[in-house]
Coordinates of C-alpha atoms and ligand atoms in Angstrom, one line a residue:
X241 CA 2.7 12.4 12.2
X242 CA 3.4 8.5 12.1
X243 CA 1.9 6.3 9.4
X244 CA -1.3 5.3 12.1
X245 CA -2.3 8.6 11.7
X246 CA -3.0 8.5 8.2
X247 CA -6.8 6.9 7.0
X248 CA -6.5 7.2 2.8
X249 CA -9.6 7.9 1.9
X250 CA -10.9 8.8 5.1
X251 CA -12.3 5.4 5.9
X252 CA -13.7 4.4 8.6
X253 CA -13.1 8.3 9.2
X254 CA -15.8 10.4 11.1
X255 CA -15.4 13.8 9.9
X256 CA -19.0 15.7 11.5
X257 CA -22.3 14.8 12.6
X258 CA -25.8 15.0 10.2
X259 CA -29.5 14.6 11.1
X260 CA -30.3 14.0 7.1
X261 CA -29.4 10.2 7.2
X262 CA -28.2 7.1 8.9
X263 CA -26.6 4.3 7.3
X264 CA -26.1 1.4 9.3
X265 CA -24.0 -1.4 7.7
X266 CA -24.3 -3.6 11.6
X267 CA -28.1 -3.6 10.9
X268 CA -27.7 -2.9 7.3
X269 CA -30.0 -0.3 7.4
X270 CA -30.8 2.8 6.1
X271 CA -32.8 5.8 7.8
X272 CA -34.0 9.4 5.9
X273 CA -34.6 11.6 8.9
X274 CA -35.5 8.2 11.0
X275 CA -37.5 6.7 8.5
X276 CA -36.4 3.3 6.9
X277 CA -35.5 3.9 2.8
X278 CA -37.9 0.8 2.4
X279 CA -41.0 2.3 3.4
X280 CA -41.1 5.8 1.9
X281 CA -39.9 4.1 -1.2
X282 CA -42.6 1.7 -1.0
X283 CA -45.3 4.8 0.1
X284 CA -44.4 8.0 -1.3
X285 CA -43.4 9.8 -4.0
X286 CA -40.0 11.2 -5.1
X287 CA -41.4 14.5 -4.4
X288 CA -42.4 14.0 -1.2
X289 CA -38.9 12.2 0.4
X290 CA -37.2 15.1 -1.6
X291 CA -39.1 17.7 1.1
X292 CA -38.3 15.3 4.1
X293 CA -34.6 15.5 2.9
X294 CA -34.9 19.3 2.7
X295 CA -37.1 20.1 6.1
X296 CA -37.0 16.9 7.9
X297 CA -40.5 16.1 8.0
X298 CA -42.8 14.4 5.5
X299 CA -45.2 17.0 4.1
X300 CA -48.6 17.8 4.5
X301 CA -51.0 17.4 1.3
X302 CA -51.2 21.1 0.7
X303 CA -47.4 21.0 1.8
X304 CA -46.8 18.5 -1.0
X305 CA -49.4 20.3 -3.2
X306 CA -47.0 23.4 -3.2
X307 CA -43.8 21.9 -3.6
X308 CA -45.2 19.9 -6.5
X309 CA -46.9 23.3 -7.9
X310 CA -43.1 24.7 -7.7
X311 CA -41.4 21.9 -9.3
X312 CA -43.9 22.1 -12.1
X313 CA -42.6 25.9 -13.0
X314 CA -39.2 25.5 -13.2
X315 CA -39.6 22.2 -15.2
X316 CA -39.0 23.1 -19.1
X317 CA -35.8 23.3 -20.4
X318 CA -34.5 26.9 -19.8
X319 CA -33.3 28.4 -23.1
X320 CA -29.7 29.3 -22.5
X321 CA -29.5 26.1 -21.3
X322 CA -30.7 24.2 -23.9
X323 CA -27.6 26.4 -25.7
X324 CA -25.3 25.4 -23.7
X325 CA -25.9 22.1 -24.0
X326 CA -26.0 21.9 -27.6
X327 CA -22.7 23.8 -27.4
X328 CA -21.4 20.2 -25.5
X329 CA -19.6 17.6 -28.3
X330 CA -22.2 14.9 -28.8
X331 CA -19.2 12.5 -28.4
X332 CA -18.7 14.2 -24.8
X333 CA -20.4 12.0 -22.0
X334 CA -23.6 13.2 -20.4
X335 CA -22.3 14.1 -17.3
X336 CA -20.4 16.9 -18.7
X337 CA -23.8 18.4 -20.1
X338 CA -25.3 18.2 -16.9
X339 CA -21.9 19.4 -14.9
X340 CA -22.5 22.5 -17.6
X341 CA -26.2 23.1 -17.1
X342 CA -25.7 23.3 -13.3
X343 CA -23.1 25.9 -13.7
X344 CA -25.2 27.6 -16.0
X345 CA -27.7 27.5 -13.5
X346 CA -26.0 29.0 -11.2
X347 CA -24.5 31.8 -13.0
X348 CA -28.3 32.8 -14.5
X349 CA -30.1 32.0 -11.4
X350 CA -31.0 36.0 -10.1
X351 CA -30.3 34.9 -6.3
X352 CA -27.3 32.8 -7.7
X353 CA -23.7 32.6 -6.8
X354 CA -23.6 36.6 -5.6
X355 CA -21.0 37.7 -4.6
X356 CA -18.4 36.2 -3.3
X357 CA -19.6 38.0 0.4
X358 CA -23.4 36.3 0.3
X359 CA -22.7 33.8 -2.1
X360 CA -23.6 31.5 0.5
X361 CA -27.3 32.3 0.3
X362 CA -29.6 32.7 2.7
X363 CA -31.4 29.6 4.2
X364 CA -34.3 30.9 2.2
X365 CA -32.5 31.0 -0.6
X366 CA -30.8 27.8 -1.2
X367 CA -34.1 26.0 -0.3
X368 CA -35.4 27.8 -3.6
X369 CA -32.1 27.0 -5.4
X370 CA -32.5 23.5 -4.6
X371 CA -36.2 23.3 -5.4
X372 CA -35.7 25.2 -9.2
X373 CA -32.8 22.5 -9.2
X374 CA -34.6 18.9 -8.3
X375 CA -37.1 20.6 -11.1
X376 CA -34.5 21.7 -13.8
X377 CA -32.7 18.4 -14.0
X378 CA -35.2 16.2 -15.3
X379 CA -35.3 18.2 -18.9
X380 CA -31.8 18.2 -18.9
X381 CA -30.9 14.7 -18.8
X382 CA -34.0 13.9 -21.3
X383 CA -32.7 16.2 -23.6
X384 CA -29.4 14.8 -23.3
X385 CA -30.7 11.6 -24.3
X386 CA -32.9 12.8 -27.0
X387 CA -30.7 14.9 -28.8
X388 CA -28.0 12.2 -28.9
X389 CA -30.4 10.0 -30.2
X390 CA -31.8 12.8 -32.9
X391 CA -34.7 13.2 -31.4
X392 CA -36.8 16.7 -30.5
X393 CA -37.0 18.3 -27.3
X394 CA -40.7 16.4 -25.4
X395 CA -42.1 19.2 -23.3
X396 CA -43.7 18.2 -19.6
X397 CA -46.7 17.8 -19.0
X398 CA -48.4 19.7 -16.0
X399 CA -51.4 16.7 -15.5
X400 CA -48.0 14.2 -14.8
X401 CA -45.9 13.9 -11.7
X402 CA -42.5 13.9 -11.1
X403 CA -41.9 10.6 -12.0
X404 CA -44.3 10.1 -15.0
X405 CA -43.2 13.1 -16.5
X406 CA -39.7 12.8 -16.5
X407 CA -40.7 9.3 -18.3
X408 CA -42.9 11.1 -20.6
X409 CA -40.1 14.0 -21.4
X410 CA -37.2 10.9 -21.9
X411 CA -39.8 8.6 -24.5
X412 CA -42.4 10.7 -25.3
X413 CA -44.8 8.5 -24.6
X414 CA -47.6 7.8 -21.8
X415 CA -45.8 6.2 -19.0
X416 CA -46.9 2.7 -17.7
X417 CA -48.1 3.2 -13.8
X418 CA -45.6 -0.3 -13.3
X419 CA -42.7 1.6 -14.7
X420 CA -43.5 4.9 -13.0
X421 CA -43.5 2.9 -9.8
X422 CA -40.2 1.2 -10.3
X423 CA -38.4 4.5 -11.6
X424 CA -40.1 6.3 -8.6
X425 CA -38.8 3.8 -6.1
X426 CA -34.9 3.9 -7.7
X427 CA -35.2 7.7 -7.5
X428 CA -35.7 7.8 -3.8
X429 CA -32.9 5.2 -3.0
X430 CA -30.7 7.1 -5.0
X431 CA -31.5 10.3 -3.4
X432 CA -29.4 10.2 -0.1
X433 CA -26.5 8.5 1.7
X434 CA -24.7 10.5 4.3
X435 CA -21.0 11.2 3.5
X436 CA -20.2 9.6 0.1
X437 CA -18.1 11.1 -1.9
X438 CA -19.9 13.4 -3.9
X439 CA -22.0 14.6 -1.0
X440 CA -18.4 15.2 1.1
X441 CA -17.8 17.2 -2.3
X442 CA -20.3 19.3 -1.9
X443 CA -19.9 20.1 1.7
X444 CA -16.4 20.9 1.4
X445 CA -17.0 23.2 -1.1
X446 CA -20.1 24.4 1.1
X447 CA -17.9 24.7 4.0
X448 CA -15.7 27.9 2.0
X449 CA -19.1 29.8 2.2
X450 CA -19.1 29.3 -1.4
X451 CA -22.7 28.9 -3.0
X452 CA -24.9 26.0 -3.7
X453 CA -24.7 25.6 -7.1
X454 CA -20.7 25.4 -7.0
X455 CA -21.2 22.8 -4.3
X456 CA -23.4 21.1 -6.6
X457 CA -21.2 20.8 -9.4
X458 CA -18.3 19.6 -7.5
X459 CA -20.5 17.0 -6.5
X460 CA -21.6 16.1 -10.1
X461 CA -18.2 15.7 -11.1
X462 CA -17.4 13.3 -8.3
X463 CA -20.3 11.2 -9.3
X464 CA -19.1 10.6 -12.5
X465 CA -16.0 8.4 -11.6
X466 CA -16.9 4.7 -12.2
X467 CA -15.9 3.8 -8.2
X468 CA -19.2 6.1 -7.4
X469 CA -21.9 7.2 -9.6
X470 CA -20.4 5.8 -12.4
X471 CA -21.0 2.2 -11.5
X472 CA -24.5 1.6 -13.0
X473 CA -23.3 2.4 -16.7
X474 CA -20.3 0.0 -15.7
X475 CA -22.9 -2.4 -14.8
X476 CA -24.6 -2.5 -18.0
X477 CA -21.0 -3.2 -20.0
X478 CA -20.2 -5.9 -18.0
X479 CA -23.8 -7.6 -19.0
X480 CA -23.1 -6.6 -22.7
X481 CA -19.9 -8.5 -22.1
X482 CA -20.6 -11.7 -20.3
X483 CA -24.3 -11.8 -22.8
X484 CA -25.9 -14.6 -21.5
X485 CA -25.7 -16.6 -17.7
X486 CA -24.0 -19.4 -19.5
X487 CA -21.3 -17.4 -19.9
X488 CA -20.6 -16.0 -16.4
X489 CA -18.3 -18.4 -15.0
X490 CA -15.8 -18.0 -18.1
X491 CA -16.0 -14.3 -18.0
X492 CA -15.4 -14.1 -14.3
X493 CA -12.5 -16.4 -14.7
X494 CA -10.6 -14.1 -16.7
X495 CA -11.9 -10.6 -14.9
X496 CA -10.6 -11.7 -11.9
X497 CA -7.3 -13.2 -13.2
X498 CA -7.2 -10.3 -14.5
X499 CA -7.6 -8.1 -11.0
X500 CA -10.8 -6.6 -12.6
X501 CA -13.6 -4.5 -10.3
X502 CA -16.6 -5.8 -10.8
X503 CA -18.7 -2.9 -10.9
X504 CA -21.9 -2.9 -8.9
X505 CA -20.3 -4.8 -6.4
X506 CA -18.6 -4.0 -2.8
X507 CA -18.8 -0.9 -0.6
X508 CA -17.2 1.4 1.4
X509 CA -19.8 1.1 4.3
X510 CA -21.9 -2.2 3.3
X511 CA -19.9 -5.2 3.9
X512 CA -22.3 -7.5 4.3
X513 CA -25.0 -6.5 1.4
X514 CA -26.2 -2.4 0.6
X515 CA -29.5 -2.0 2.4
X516 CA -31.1 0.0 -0.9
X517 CA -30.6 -3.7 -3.2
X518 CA -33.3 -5.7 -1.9
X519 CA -36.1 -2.7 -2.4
X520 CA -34.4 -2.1 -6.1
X521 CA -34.3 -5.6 -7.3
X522 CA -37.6 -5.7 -6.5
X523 CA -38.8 -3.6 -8.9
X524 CA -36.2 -4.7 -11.1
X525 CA -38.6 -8.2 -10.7
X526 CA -41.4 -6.0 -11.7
X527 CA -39.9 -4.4 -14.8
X528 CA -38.7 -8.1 -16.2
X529 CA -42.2 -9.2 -15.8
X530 CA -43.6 -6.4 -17.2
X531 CA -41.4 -6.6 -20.5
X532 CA -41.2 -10.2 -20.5
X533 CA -37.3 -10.3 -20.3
X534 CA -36.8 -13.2 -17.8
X535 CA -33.0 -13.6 -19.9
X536 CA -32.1 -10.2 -17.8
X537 CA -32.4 -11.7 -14.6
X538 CA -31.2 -15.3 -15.4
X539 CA -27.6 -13.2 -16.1
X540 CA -28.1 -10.8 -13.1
X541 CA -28.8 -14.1 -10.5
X542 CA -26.0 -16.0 -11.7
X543 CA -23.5 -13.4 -12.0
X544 CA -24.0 -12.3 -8.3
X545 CA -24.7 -15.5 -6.8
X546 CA -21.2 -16.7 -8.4
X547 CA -19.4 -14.0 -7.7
X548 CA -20.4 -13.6 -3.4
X549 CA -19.8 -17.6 -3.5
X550 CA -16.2 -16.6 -5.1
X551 CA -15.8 -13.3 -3.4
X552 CA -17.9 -12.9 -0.5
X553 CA -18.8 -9.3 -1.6
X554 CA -22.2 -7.9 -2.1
X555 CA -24.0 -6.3 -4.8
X556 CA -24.6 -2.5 -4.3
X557 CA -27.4 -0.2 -5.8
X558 CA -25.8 0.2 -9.0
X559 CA -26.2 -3.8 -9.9
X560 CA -30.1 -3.9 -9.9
X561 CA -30.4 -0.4 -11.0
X562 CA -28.5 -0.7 -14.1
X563 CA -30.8 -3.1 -15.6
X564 CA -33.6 -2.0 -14.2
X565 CA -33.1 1.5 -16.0
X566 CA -31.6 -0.6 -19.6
X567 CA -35.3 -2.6 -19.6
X568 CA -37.2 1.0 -19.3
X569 CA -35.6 2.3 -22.1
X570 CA -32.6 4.9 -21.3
X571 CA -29.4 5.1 -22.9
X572 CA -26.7 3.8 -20.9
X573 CA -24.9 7.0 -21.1
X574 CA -28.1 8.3 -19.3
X575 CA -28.0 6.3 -15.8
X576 CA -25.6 8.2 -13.9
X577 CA -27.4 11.6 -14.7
X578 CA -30.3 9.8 -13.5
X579 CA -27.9 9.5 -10.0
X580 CA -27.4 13.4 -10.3
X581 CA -31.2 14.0 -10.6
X582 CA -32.2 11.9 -7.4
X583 CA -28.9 12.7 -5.6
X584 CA -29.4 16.7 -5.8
X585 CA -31.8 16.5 -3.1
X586 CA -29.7 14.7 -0.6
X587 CA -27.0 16.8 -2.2
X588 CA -28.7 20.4 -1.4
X589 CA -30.0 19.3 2.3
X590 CA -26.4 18.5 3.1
X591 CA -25.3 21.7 1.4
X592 CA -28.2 23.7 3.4
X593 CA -26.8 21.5 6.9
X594 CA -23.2 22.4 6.3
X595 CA -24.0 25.9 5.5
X596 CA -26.1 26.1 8.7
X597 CA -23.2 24.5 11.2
X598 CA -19.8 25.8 9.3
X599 CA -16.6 25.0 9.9
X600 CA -14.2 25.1 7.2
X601 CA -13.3 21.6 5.9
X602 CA -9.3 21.6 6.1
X603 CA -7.5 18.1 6.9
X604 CA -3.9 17.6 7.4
X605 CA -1.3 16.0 5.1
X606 CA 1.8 13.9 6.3
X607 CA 5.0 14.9 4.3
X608 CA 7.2 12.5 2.2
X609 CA 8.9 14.7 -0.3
X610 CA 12.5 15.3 -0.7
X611 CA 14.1 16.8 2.7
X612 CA 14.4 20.6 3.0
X613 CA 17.0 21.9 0.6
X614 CA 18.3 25.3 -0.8
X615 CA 19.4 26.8 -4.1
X616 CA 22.7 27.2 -4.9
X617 CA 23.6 30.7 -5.0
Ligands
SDX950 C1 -21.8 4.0 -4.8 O1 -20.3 5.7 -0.4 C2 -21.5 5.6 -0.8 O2 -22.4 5.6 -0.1 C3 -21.6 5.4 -2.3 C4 -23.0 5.0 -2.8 C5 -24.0 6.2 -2.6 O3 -25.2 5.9 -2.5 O4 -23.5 7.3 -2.7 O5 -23.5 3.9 -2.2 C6 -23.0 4.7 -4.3 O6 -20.8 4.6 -5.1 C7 -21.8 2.5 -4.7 C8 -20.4 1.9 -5.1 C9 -20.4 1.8 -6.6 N1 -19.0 1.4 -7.1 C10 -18.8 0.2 -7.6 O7 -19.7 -0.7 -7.8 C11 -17.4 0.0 -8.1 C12 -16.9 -1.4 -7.7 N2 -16.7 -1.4 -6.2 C13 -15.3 -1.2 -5.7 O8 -14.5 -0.3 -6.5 C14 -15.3 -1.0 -4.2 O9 -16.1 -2.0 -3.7 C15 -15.7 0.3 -3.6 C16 -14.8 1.4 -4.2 C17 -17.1 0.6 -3.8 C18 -15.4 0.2 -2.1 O10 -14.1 -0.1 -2.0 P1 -13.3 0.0 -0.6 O11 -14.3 0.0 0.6 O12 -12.3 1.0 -0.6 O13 -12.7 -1.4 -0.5 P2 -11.5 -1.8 -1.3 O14 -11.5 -1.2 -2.6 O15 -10.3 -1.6 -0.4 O16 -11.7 -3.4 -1.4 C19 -11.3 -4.3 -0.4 C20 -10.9 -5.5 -1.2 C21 -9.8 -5.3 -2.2 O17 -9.1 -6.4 -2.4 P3 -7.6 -6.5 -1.9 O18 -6.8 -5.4 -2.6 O19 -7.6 -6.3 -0.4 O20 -7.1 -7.9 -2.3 O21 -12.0 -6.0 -1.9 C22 -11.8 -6.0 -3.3 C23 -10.6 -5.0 -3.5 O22 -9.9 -5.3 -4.7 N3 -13.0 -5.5 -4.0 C24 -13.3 -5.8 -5.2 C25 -14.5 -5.1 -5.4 N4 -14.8 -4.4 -4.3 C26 -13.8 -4.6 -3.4 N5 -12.8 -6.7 -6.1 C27 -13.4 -6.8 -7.2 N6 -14.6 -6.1 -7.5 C28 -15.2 -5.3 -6.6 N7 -16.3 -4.7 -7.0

């Protein structure tokens, strides 16, 4: 196999087909089952784009009635989990106590992994898998939060929606209808974009018949690297770095002297802006004029607009987001959890799509070792 052959990290690669999404970086779009991002993000709720992802169509009220009547039963924090959780090192990051809930999931879950010859799942099942999952996570990362701030468990609140409650179960407090809004509209542009790498993750793993939750905690631990998921926390320690705008020009002086990623910026797909920022920023806007913090976006304008004049490379979700989620009040250690929670749904429909069309996911590898040679005898 000659060097052409070979794409590292599959770029530019395509591997399958999917009906779940369609990113378009010529028309720097992006479509949900053929609807723009923008406008169920601007109409729906999480709930209801979370049950397009999973059947392709937007529900019906008593559709969305049931779903939400699901979601709200497998909400509280489950017991062992809570265990297992508290058995993770407080010092540990919060990915790790959400990689271990979702394996404990799995393991508890009656119709879980199986055995190894139906761990697969039925169709049936893994819709219900990722239902009781999409509910599940929400008390996990709050608890995560809470118990690393010393705080007690908040329990949900069946009168609250998705959104508000996961709010009210993080702070404990009633949630503002402005914040709701902007966290409902980051959790449905997180929720799906074809073939990254976590979502890859999970169909390979799919793609071995082996079960859903597996899939989804190979994907969770691909999220957590800083070049993926792990880019909105980055975000937030570059802004505790640089402090103020005045201070942007200095800092990127020296980050890119010193060959530095600037996190939140550049894609693999996007070269010419992510579709998602525009929708995200926003409702950051919103949240700055809702907490009076117009210092926040005097830092986040000047470090991008100095940074595409030096670099010609465009901010990506993770550089509104970031903010946007440090103004409402989580932890830093908390925002790529919040990725796992709106990215299981996208997760589990390409889980449910792989498992439908399989073909084991096998590439090749070029060989550059030592030539063959024998032992001495
Ligand atoms: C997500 O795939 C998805 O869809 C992911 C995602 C999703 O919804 O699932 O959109 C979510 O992961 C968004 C990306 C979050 N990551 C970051 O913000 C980390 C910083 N970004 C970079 O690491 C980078 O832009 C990547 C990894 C995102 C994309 O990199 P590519 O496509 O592999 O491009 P590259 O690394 O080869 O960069 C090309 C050039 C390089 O310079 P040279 O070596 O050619 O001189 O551009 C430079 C890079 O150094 N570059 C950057 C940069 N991004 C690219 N330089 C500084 N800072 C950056 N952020």
């Amino acid at each position: 196999m000659s060097d052409p052959d070979i794409r590292k990290g599959l770029a530019g690669v395509v591997v399958d087909t999917t009906a779940i999404s369609k990113v378009n970086p010529d028309t720097n779009s992006l479509l949900y089952r053929g609807y723009p991002v923008q406008e169920l993000a601007a109409t729906q709720p999480f709930e209801a784009v979370a049950y397009l992802l999973w059947n392709g169509e937007l529900p019906t009220a008593d559709q969305l009635a049931a779903l939400r009547a699901t979601e709200r039963q497998h909400r509280a924090l489950a017991a062992n989990v809570k265990t297992a959780i508290d058995l993770v090192p407080l010092d540990a990051h919060p990915m790790d106590e959400i990689r271990t809930a979702a394996s404990l999931l799995g393991a508890s879950d009656a119709t879980g992994s199986g055995s190894v010859l139906d761990a697969s799942g039925t169709p049936e099942q893994n819709l219900e898998r990722s239902i009781r999952l999409f509910a599940a996570l929400p008390a996990i990362v709050a608890y995560g939060q809470r118990r690393r701030r010393g705080e007690d468990i908040v329990a949900p609140r069946d009168d609250l929606d998705y959104s508000a409650n996961f709010l009210w179960m993080t702070f404990g407090t009633e949630p503002d209808p402005v914040v709701v809004d902007a966290f409902n509209r980051s959790m449905i542009l997180y929720a799906e974009h074809s073939f990254n790498a976590s979502t890859f993750t999970a169909r390979v793993i799919t793609s071995t018949l082996s079960d859903l939750y597996s899939a989804v905690v190979g994907a969770i631990g691909a999220l957590k690297g800083p070049l993926h998921g792990g880019a909105n926390e980055a975000v937030l320690h570059i802004f505790d770095e640089i402090g103020e705008a005045a201070n942007v020009n200095a800092w990127l002086d020296t980050a890119l002297a010193e060959k530095r990623k600037i996190m939140g910026f550049g894609h693999r797909v996007y070269k010419h802006g992510d579709s998602r920022v525009p929708t995200m920023k926003a409702a950051l806007d919103s949240l700055v004029e809702h907490y009076d913090r117009p210092e926040v976006l005097a830092l986040y304008t000047r470090l991008s607009d100095e940074f595409v004049a030096r670099k010609g490379i465009y901010p990506n979700l993770d550089y509104p987001s970031g903010p946007a989620y440090n103004l409402i009040g989580f932890d830093t250690l908390t925002f790529t959890p919040l990725f796992v929670a709106s990215r299981v749904t996208g997760w589990t429909a390409h889980i449910m799509e792989q498992a439908a069309s399989n073909a084991l996911i096998r590439p090749l590898s070029a060989y550059d070792g030592v030539p063959e040679r024998h032992i001495a005898v």
